[in-house]
């Protein structure tokens, strides 16, 4: 189902991909070891982050808070944003309208 959005999905996906890629230990979401992640070429890492961003976009419609590594991805219905946090630090926000 996904989250409600008024912006172009492709634009949202680009921003969400970049945002989840900022979670430094996000590879833990995939149950990867740090060494495995480091060995991946940059293009492969980008593909992994894009796939995760797509999955998150649709999953957040059902589950508004999803942990990713040491971070958390939160769908805020009231502000029409997806927020990416690590601890108390707001890493990024993706507007949906």
PDB file of C-alpha atoms in Angstrom:
ATOM      1  CA  UNK A   1       0.000   0.000   0.000  1.00  0.00           C
ATOM      2  CA  UNK A   2       2.712   2.492   0.905  1.00  0.00           C
ATOM      3  CA  UNK A   3       2.439   5.915   2.440  1.00  0.00           C
ATOM      4  CA  UNK A   4       0.271   8.708   1.081  1.00  0.00           C
ATOM      5  CA  UNK A   5       2.232  11.060  -1.114  1.00  0.00           C
ATOM      6  CA  UNK A   6       1.651  13.928  -3.495  1.00  0.00           C
ATOM      7  CA  UNK A   7       5.168  14.238  -4.876  1.00  0.00           C
ATOM      8  CA  UNK A   8       6.513  12.131  -7.700  1.00  0.00           C
ATOM      9  CA  UNK A   9       7.399   8.675  -6.374  1.00  0.00           C
ATOM     10  CA  UNK A  10      10.709   8.622  -8.281  1.00  0.00           C
ATOM     11  CA  UNK A  11      11.835  11.834  -6.533  1.00  0.00           C
ATOM     12  CA  UNK A  12      10.812  10.496  -3.136  1.00  0.00           C
ATOM     13  CA  UNK A  13      12.688   7.255  -3.823  1.00  0.00           C
ATOM     14  CA  UNK A  14      15.901   9.110  -4.707  1.00  0.00           C
ATOM     15  CA  UNK A  15      15.744  11.140  -1.482  1.00  0.00           C
ATOM     16  CA  UNK A  16      14.790   8.167   0.684  1.00  0.00           C
ATOM     17  CA  UNK A  17      17.611   6.078  -0.818  1.00  0.00           C
ATOM     18  CA  UNK A  18      20.111   8.804   0.047  1.00  0.00           C
ATOM     19  CA  UNK A  19      18.643   9.212   3.524  1.00  0.00           C
ATOM     20  CA  UNK A  20      18.756   5.540   4.542  1.00  0.00           C
ATOM     21  CA  UNK A  21      22.271   5.336   3.102  1.00  0.00           C
ATOM     22  CA  UNK A  22      23.336   7.827   5.778  1.00  0.00           C
ATOM     23  CA  UNK A  23      22.714   5.261   8.532  1.00  0.00           C
ATOM     24  CA  UNK A  24      26.315   4.146   8.935  1.00  0.00           C
ATOM     25  CA  UNK A  25      25.489   0.684  10.237  1.00  0.00           C
ATOM     26  CA  UNK A  26      22.374   0.179   8.138  1.00  0.00           C
ATOM     27  CA  UNK A  27      23.906  -2.972   6.667  1.00  0.00           C
ATOM     28  CA  UNK A  28      22.920  -4.656   9.945  1.00  0.00           C
ATOM     29  CA  UNK A  29      19.338  -4.583   8.658  1.00  0.00           C
ATOM     30  CA  UNK A  30      20.476  -7.176   6.118  1.00  0.00           C
ATOM     31  CA  UNK A  31      22.300  -9.178   8.798  1.00  0.00           C
ATOM     32  CA  UNK A  32      25.626  -8.458   7.103  1.00  0.00           C
ATOM     33  CA  UNK A  33      28.971  -8.269   8.827  1.00  0.00           C
ATOM     34  CA  UNK A  34      30.947  -5.006   8.515  1.00  0.00           C
ATOM     35  CA  UNK A  35      33.569  -6.795   6.389  1.00  0.00           C
ATOM     36  CA  UNK A  36      30.926  -8.086   3.959  1.00  0.00           C
ATOM     37  CA  UNK A  37      29.527  -4.582   3.548  1.00  0.00           C
ATOM     38  CA  UNK A  38      32.963  -3.043   3.008  1.00  0.00           C
ATOM     39  CA  UNK A  39      33.749  -5.551   0.260  1.00  0.00           C
ATOM     40  CA  UNK A  40      30.698  -4.577  -1.785  1.00  0.00           C
ATOM     41  CA  UNK A  41      31.381  -2.202  -4.676  1.00  0.00           C
ATOM     42  CA  UNK A  42      29.747   1.233  -4.349  1.00  0.00           C
ATOM     43  CA  UNK A  43      27.271   0.481  -7.160  1.00  0.00           C
ATOM     44  CA  UNK A  44      26.080  -2.603  -5.311  1.00  0.00           C
ATOM     45  CA  UNK A  45      25.675  -0.625  -2.101  1.00  0.00           C
ATOM     46  CA  UNK A  46      23.522   1.911  -3.930  1.00  0.00           C
ATOM     47  CA  UNK A  47      21.348  -0.892  -5.316  1.00  0.00           C
ATOM     48  CA  UNK A  48      20.906  -2.313  -1.820  1.00  0.00           C
ATOM     49  CA  UNK A  49      19.921   1.104  -0.407  1.00  0.00           C
ATOM     50  CA  UNK A  50      17.440   1.686  -3.244  1.00  0.00           C
ATOM     51  CA  UNK A  51      15.817  -1.708  -2.678  1.00  0.00           C
ATOM     52  CA  UNK A  52      15.590  -0.948   1.038  1.00  0.00           C
ATOM     53  CA  UNK A  53      14.091   2.493   0.349  1.00  0.00           C
ATOM     54  CA  UNK A  54      11.398   0.917  -1.853  1.00  0.00           C
ATOM     55  CA  UNK A  55      10.593  -1.692   0.774  1.00  0.00           C
ATOM     56  CA  UNK A  56      10.454   0.934   3.517  1.00  0.00           C
ATOM     57  CA  UNK A  57       8.156   3.185   1.493  1.00  0.00           C
ATOM     58  CA  UNK A  58       5.566   0.439   1.264  1.00  0.00           C
ATOM     59  CA  UNK A  59       6.113  -1.068   4.725  1.00  0.00           C
ATOM     60  CA  UNK A  60       5.759   2.289   6.494  1.00  0.00           C
ATOM     61  CA  UNK A  61       2.118   2.356   5.382  1.00  0.00           C
ATOM     62  CA  UNK A  62       1.497  -0.581   7.716  1.00  0.00           C
ATOM     63  CA  UNK A  63       4.236  -0.146  10.338  1.00  0.00           C
ATOM     64  CA  UNK A  64       5.086   3.547  10.946  1.00  0.00           C
ATOM     65  CA  UNK A  65       8.384   2.869  12.800  1.00  0.00           C
ATOM     66  CA  UNK A  66      11.024   0.539  11.353  1.00  0.00           C
ATOM     67  CA  UNK A  67      14.513   0.039  12.841  1.00  0.00           C
ATOM     68  CA  UNK A  68      17.399   0.010  10.357  1.00  0.00           C
ATOM     69  CA  UNK A  69      20.743  -0.790  11.940  1.00  0.00           C
ATOM     70  CA  UNK A  70      21.300   1.698  14.745  1.00  0.00           C
ATOM     71  CA  UNK A  71      18.768   4.060  13.218  1.00  0.00           C
ATOM     72  CA  UNK A  72      15.031   4.229  12.864  1.00  0.00           C
ATOM     73  CA  UNK A  73      12.802   5.247   9.951  1.00  0.00           C
ATOM     74  CA  UNK A  74       9.533   6.904  10.982  1.00  0.00           C
ATOM     75  CA  UNK A  75       6.482   7.812   8.918  1.00  0.00           C
ATOM     76  CA  UNK A  76       4.847  10.947  10.339  1.00  0.00           C
ATOM     77  CA  UNK A  77       1.304  11.138   8.927  1.00  0.00           C
ATOM     78  CA  UNK A  78       0.683  14.566  10.425  1.00  0.00           C
ATOM     79  CA  UNK A  79       3.579  16.304   8.672  1.00  0.00           C
ATOM     80  CA  UNK A  80       3.623  14.011   5.603  1.00  0.00           C
ATOM     81  CA  UNK A  81       7.288  13.176   6.117  1.00  0.00           C
ATOM     82  CA  UNK A  82       9.526  10.194   6.522  1.00  0.00           C
ATOM     83  CA  UNK A  83      12.116  10.930   9.195  1.00  0.00           C
ATOM     84  CA  UNK A  84      15.410   9.077   9.558  1.00  0.00           C
ATOM     85  CA  UNK A  85      16.934   9.183  13.046  1.00  0.00           C
ATOM     86  CA  UNK A  86      20.035   7.792  14.713  1.00  0.00           C
ATOM     87  CA  UNK A  87      19.720   8.143  18.468  1.00  0.00           C
ATOM     88  CA  UNK A  88      18.314  11.606  19.066  1.00  0.00           C
ATOM     89  CA  UNK A  89      19.890  12.967  15.897  1.00  0.00           C
ATOM     90  CA  UNK A  90      17.656  13.711  12.904  1.00  0.00           C
ATOM     91  CA  UNK A  91      19.729  12.571   9.919  1.00  0.00           C
ATOM     92  CA  UNK A  92      17.238  13.382   7.202  1.00  0.00           C
ATOM     93  CA  UNK A  93      13.602  14.008   6.358  1.00  0.00           C
ATOM     94  CA  UNK A  94      11.843  13.213   3.122  1.00  0.00           C
ATOM     95  CA  UNK A  95       8.732  15.232   2.336  1.00  0.00           C
ATOM     96  CA  UNK A  96       5.884  13.366   0.713  1.00  0.00           C
ATOM     97  CA  UNK A  97       3.734  16.286  -0.478  1.00  0.00           C
TER      98      UNK A  97
END
